[in-house]
PDB file of N, CA, C and O in Angstrom:
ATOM      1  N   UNK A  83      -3.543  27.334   1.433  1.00 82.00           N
ATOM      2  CA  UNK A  83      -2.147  26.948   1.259  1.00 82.00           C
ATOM      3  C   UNK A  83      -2.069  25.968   0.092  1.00 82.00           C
ATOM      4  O   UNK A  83      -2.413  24.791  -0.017  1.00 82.00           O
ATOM      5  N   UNK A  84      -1.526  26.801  -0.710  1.00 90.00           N
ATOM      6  CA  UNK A  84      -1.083  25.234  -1.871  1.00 90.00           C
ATOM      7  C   UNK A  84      -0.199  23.918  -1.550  1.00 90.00           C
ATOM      8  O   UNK A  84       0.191  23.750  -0.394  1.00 90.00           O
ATOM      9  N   UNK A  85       0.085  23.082  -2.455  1.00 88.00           N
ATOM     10  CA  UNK A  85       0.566  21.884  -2.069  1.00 88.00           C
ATOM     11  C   UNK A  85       2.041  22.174  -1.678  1.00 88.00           C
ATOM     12  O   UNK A  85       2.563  21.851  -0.612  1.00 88.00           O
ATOM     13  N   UNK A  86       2.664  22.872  -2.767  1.00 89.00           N
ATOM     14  CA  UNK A  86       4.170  23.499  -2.777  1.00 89.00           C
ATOM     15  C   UNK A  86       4.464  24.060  -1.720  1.00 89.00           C
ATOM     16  O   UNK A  86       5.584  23.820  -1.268  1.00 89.00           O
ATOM     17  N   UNK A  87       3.437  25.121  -0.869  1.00 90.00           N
ATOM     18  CA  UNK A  87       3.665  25.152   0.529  1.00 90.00           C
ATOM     19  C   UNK A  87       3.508  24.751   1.614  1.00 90.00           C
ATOM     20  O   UNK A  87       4.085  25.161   2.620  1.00 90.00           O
ATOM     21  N   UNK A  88       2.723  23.916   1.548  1.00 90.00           N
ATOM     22  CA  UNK A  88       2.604  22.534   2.388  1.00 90.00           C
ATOM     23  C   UNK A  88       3.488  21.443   2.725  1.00 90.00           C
ATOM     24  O   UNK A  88       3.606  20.953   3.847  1.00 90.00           O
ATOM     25  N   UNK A  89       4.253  21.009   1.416  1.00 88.00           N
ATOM     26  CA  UNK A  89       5.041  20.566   1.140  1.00 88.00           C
ATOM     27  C   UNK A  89       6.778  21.038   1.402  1.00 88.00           C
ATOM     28  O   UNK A  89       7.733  20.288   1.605  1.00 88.00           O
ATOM     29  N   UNK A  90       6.757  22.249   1.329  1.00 89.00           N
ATOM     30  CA  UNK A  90       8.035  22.671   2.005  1.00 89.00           C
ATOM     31  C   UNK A  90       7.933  23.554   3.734  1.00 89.00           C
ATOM     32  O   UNK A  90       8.771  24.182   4.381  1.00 89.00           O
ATOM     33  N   UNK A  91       6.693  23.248   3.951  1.00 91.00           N
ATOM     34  CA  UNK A  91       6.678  23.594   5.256  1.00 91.00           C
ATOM     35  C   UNK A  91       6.491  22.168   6.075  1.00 91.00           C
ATOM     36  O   UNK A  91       6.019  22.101   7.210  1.00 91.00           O
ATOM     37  N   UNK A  92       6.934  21.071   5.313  1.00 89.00           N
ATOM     38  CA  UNK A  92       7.511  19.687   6.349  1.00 89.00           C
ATOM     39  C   UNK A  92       8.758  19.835   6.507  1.00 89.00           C
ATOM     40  O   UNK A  92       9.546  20.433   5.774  1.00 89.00           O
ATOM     41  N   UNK A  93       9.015  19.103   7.803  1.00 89.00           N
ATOM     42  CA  UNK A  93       9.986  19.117   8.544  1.00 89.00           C
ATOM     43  C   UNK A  93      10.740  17.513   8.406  1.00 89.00           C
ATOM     44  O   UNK A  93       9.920  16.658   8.741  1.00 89.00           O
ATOM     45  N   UNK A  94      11.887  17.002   8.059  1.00 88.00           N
ATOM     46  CA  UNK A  94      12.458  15.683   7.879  1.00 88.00           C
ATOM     47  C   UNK A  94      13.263  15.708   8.934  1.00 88.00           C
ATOM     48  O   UNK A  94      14.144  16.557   9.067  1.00 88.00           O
ATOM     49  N   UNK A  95      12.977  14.579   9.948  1.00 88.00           N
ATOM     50  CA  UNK A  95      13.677  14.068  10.869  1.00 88.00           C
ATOM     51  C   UNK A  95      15.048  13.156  10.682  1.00 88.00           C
ATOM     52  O   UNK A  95      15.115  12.139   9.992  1.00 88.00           O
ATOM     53  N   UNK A  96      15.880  13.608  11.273  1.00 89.00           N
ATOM     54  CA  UNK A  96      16.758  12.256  10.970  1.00 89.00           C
ATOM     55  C   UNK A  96      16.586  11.122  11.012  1.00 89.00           C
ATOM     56  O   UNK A  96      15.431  10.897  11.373  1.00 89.00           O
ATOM     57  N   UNK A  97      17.426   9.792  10.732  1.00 88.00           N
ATOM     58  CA  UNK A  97      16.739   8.684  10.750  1.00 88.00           C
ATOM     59  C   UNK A  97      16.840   8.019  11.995  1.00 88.00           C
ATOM     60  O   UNK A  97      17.852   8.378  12.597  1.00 88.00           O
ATOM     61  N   UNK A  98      16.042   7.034  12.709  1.00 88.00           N
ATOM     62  CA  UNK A  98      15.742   6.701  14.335  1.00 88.00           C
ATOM     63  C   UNK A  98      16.342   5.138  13.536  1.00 88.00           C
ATOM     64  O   UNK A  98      16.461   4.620  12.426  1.00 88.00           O
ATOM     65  N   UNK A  99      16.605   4.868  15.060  1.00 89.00           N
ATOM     66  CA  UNK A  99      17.337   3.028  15.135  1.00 89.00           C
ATOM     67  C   UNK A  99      16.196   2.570  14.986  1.00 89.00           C
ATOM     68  O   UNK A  99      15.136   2.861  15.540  1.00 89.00           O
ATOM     69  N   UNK A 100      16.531   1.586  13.945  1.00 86.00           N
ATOM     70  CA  UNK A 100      15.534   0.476  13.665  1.00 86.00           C
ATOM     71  C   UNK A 100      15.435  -1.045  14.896  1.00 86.00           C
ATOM     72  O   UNK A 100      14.660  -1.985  14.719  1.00 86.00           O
ATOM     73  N   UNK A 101      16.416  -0.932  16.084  1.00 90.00           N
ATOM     74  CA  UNK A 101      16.644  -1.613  16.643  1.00 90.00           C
ATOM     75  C   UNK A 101      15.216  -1.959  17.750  1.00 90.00           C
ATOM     76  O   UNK A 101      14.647  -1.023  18.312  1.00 90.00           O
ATOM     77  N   UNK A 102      14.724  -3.550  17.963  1.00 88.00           N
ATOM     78  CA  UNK A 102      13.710  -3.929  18.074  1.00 88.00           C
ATOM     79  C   UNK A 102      12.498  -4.315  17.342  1.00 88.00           C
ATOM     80  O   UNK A 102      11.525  -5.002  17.652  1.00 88.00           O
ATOM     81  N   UNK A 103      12.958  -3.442  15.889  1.00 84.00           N
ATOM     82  CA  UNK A 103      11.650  -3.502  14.933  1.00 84.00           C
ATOM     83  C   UNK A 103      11.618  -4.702  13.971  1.00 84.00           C
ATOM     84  O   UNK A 103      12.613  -4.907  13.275  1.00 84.00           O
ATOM     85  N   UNK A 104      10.527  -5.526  13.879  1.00 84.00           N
ATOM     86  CA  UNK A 104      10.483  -6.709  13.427  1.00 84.00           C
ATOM     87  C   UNK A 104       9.693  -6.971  12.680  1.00 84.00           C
ATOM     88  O   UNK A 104       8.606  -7.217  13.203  1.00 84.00           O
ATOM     89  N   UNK A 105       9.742  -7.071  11.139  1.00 75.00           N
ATOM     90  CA  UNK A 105       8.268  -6.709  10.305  1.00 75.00           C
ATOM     91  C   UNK A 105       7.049  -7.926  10.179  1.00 75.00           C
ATOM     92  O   UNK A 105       6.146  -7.844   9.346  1.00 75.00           O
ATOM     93  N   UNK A 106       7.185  -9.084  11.167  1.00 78.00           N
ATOM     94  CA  UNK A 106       7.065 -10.476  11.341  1.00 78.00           C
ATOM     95  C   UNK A 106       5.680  -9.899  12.280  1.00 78.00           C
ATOM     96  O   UNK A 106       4.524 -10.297  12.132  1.00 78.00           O
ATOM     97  N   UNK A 107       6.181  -8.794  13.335  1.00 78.00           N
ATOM     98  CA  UNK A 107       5.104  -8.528  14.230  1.00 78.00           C
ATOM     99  C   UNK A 107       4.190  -8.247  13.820  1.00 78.00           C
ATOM    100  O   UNK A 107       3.172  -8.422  14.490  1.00 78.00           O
ATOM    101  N   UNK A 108       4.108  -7.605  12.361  1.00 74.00           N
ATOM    102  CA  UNK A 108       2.695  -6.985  11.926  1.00 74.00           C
ATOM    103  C   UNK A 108       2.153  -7.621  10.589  1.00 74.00           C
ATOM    104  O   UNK A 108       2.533  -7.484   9.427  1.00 74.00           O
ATOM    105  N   UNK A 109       1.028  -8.442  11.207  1.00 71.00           N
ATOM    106  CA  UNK A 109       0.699  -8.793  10.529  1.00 71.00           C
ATOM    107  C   UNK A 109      -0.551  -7.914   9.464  1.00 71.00           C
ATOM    108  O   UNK A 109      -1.758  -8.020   9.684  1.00 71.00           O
ATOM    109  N   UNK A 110       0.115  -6.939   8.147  1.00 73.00           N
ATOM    110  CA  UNK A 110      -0.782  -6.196   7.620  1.00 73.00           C
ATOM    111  C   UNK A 110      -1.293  -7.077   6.573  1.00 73.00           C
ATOM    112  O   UNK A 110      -2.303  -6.654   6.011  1.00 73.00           O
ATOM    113  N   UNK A 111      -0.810  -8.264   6.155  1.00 76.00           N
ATOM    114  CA  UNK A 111      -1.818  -8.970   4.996  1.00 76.00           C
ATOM    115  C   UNK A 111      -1.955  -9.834   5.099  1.00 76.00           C
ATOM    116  O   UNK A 111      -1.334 -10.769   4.594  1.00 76.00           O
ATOM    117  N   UNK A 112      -3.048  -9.848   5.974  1.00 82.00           N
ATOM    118  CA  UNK A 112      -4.283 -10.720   6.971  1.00 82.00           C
ATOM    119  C   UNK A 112      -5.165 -12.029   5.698  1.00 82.00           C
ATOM    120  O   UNK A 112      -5.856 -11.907   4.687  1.00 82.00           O
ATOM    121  N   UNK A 113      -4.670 -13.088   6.431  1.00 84.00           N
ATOM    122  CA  UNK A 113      -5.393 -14.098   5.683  1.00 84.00           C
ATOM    123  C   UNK A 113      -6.809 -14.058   4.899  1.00 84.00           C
ATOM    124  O   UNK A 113      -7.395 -13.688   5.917  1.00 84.00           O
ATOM    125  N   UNK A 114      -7.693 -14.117   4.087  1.00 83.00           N
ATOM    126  CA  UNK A 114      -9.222 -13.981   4.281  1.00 83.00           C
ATOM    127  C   UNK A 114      -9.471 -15.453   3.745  1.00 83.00           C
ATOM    128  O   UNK A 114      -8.892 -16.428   3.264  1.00 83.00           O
ATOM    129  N   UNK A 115     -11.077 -14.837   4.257  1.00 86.00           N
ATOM    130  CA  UNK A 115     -11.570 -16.897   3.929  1.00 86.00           C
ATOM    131  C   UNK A 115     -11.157 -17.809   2.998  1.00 86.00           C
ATOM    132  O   UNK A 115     -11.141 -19.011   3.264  1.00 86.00           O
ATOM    133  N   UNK A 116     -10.874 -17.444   2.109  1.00 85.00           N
ATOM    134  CA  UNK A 116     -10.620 -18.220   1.057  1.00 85.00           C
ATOM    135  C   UNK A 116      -9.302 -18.844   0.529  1.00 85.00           C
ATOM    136  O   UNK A 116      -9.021 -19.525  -0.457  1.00 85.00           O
ATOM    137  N   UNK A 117      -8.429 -18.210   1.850  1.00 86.00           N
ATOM    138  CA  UNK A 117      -6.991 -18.458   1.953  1.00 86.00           C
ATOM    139  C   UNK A 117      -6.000 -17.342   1.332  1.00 86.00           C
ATOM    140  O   UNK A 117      -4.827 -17.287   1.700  1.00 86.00           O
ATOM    141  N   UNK A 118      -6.325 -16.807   0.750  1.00 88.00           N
ATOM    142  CA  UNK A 118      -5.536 -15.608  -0.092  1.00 88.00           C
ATOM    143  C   UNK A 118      -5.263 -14.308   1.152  1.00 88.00           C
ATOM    144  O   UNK A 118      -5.739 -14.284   2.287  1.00 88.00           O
ATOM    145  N   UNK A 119      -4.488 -13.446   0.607  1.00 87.00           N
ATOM    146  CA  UNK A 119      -4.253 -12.028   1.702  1.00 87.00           C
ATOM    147  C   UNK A 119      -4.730 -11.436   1.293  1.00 87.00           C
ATOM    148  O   UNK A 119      -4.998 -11.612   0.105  1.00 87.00           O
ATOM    149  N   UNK A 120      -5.150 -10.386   1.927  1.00 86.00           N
ATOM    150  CA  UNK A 120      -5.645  -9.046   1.458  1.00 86.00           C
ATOM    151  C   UNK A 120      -4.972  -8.344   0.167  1.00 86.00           C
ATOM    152  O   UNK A 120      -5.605  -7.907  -0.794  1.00 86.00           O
ATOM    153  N   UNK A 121      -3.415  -8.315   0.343  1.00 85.00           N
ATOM    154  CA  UNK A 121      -2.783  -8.057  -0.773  1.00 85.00           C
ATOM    155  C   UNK A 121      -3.545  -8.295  -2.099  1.00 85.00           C
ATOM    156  O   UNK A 121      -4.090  -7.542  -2.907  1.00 85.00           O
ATOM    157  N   UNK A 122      -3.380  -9.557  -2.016  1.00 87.00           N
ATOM    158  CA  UNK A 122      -3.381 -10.842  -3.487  1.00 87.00           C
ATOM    159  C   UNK A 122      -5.349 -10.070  -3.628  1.00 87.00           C
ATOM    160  O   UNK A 122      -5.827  -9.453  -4.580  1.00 87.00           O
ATOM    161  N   UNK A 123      -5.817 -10.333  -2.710  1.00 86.00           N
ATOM    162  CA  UNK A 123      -7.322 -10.091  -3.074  1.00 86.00           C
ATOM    163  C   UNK A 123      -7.281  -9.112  -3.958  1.00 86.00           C
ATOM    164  O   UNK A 123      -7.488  -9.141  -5.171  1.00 86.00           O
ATOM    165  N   UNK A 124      -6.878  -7.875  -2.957  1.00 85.00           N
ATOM    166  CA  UNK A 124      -7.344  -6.212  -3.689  1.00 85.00           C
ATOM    167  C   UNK A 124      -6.478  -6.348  -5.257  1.00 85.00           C
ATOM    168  O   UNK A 124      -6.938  -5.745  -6.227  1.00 85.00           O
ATOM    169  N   UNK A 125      -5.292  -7.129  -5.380  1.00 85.00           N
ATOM    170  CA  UNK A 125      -4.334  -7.008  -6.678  1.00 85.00           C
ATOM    171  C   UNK A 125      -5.721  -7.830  -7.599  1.00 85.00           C
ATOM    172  O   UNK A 125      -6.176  -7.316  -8.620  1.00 85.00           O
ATOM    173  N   UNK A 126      -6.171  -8.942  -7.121  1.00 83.00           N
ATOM    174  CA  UNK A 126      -7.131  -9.492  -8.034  1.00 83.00           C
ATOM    175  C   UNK A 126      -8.359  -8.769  -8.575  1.00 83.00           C
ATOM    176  O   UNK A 126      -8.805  -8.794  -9.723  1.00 83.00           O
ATOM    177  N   UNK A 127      -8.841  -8.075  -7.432  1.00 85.00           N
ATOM    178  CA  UNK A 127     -10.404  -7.600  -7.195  1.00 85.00           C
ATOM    179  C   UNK A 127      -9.607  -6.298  -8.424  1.00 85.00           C
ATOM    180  O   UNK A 127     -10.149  -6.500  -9.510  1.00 85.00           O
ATOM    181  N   UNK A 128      -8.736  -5.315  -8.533  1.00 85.00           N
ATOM    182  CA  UNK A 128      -8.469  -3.740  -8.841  1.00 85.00           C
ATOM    183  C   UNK A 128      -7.504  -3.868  -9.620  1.00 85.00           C
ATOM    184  O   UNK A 128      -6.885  -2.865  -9.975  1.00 85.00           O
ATOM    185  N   UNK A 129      -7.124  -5.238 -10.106  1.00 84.00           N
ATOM    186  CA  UNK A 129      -5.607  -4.852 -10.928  1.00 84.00           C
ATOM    187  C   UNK A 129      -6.175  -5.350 -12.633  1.00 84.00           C
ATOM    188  O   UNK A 129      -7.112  -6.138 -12.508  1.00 84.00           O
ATOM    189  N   UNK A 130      -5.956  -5.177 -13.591  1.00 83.00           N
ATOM    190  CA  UNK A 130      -6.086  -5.250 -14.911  1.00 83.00           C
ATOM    191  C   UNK A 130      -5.561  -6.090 -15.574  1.00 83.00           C
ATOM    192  O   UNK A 130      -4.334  -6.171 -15.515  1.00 83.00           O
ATOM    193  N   UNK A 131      -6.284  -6.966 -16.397  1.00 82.00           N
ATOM    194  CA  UNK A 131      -5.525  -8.300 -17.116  1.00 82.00           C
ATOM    195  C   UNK A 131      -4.143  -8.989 -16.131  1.00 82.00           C
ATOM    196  O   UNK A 131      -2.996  -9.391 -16.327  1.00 82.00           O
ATOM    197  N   UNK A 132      -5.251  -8.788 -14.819  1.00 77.00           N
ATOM    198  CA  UNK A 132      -4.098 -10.286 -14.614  1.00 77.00           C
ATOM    199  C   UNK A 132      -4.612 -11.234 -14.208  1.00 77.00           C
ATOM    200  O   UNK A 132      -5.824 -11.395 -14.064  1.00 77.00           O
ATOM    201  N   UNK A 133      -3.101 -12.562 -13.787  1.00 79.00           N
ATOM    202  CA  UNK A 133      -3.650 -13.622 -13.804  1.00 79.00           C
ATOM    203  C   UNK A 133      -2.637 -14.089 -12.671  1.00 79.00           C
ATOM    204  O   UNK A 133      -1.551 -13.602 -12.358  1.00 79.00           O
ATOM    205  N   UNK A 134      -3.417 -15.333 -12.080  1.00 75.00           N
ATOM    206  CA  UNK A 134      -2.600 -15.924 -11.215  1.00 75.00           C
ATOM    207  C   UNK A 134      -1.921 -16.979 -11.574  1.00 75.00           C
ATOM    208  O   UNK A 134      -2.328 -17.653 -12.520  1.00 75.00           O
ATOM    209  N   UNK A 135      -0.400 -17.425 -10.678  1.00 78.00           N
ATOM    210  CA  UNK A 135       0.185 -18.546 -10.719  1.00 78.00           C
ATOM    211  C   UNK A 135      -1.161 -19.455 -10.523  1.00 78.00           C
ATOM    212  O   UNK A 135      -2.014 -19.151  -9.689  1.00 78.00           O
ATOM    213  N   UNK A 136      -1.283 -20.774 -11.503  1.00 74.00           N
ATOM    214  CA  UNK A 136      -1.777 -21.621 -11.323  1.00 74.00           C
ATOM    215  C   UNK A 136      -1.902 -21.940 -10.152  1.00 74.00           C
ATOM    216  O   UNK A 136      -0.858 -21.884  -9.502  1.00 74.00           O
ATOM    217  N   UNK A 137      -3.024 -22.340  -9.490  1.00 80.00           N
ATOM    218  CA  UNK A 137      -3.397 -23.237  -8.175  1.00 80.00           C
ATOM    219  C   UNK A 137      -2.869 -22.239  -6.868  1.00 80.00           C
ATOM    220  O   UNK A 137      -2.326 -22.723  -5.874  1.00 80.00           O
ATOM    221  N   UNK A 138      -3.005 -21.438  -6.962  1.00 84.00           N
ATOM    222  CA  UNK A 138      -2.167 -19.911  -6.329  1.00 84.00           C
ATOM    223  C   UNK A 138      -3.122 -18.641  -5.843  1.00 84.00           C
ATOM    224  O   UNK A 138      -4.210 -18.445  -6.384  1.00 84.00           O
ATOM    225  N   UNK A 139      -2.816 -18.128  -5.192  1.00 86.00           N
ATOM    226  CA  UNK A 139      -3.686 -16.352  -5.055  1.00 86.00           C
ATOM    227  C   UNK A 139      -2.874 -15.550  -5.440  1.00 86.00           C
ATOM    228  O   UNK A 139      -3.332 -14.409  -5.500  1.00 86.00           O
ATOM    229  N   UNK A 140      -1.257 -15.717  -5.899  1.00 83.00           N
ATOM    230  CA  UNK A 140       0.134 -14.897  -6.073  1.00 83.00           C
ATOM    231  C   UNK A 140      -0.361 -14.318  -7.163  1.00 83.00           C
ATOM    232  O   UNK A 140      -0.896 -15.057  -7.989  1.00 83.00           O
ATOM    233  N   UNK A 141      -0.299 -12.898  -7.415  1.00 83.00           N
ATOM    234  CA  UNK A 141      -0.381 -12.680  -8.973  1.00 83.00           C
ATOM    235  C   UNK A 141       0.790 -13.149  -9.876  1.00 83.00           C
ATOM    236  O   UNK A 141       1.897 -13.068  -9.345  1.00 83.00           O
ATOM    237  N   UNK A 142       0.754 -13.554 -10.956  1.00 83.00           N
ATOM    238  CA  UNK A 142       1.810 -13.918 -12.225  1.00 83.00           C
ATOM    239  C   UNK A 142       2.069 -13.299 -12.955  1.00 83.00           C
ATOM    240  O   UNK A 142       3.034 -13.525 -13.685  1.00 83.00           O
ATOM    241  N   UNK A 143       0.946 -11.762 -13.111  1.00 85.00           N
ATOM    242  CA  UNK A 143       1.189 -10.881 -14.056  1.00 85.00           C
ATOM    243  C   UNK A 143      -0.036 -10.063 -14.014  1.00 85.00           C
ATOM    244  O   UNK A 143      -1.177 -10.388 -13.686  1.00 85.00           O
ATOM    245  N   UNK A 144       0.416  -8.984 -14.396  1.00 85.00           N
ATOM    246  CA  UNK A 144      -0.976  -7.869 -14.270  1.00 85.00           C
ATOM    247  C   UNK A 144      -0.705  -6.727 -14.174  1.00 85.00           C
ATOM    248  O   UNK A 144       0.485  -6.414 -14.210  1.00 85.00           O
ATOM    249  N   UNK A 145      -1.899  -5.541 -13.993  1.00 84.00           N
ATOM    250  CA  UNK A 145      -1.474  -3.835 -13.506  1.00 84.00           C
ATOM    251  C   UNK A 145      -2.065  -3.309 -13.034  1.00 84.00           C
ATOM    252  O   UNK A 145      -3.042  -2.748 -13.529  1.00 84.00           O
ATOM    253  N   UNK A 146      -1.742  -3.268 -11.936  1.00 82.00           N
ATOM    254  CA  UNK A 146      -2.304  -2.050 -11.200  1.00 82.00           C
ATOM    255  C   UNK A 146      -2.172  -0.630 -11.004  1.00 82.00           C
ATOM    256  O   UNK A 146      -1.196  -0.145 -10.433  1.00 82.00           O
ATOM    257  N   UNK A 147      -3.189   0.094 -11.491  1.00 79.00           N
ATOM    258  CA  UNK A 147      -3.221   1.693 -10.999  1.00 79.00           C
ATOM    259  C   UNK A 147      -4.200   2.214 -10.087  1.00 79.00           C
ATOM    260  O   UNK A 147      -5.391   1.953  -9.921  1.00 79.00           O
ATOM    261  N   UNK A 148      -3.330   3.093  -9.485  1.00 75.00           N
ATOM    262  CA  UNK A 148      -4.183   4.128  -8.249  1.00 75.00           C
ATOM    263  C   UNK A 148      -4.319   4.988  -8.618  1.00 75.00           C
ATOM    264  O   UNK A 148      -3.483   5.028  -9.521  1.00 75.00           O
ATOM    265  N   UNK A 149      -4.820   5.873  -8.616  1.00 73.00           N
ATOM    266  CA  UNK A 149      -5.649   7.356  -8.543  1.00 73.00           C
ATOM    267  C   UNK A 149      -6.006   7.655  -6.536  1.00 73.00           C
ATOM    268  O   UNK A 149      -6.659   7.209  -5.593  1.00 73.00           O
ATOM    269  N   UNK A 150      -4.886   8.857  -6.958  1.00 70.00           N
ATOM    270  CA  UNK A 150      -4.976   9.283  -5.292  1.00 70.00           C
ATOM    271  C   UNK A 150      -5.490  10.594  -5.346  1.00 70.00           C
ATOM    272  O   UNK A 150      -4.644  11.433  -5.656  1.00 70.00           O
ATOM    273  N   UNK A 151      -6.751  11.065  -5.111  1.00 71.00           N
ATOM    274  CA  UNK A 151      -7.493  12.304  -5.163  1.00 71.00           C
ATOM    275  C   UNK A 151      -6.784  12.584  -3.606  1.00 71.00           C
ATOM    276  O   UNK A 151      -6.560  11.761  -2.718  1.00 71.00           O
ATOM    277  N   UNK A 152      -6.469  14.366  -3.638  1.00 68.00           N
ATOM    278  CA  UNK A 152      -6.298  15.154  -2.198  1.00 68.00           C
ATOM    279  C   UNK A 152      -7.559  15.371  -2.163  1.00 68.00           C
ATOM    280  O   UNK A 152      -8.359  15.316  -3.096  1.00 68.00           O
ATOM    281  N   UNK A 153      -7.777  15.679  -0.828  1.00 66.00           N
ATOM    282  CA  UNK A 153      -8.988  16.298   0.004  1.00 66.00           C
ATOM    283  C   UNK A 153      -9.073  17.519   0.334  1.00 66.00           C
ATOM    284  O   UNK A 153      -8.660  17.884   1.435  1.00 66.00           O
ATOM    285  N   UNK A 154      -9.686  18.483  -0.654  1.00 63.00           N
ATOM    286  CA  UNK A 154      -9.300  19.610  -0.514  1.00 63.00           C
ATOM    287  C   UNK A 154      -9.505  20.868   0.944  1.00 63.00           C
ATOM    288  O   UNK A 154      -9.118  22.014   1.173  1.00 63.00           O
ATOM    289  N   UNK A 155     -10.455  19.675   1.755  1.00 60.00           N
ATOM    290  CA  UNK A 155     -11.507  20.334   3.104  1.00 60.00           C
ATOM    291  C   UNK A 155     -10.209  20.728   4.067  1.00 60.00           C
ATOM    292  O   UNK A 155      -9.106  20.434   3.608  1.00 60.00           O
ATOM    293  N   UNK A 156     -10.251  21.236   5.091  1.00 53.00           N
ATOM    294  CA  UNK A 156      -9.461  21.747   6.349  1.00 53.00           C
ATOM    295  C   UNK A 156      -9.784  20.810   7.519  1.00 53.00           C
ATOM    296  O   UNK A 156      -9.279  21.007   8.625  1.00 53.00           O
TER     297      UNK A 156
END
């Protein structure tokens, strides 16, 4: 199956109540030792000529690119 039919053989749900959902609960960018998030790390560790706010883990400027290879296996 190519992507094009893969892709139009998804199905889009309407949209569900956001009611209860609180983005406070999840914590996805988890402190690490050094005080910085995971975010700020991977932007430091994978992102290109950048730099941080002084005295900071925030990036101030920089670029990041991904490369998302499919998996072609079943």
């Amino acid at each position: 199956m190519t992507a094009r039919q893969e892709l139009a053989a998804l199905v889009v749900e309407a949209p569900h109540s956001m009611d209860g959902y609180a983005r406070d609960k999840f914590d996805i960018w988890s402190t690490q030792t050094d005080g910085c998030t995971t975010r700020q790390t991977v932007l430091a560790r994978d992102g290109k000529d950048g730099e941080n706010k002084p005295s900071s883990c925030q990036p101030a400027s920089g670029l990041l690119v991904l490369v998302v290879r499919r998996h072609h296996g079943h």
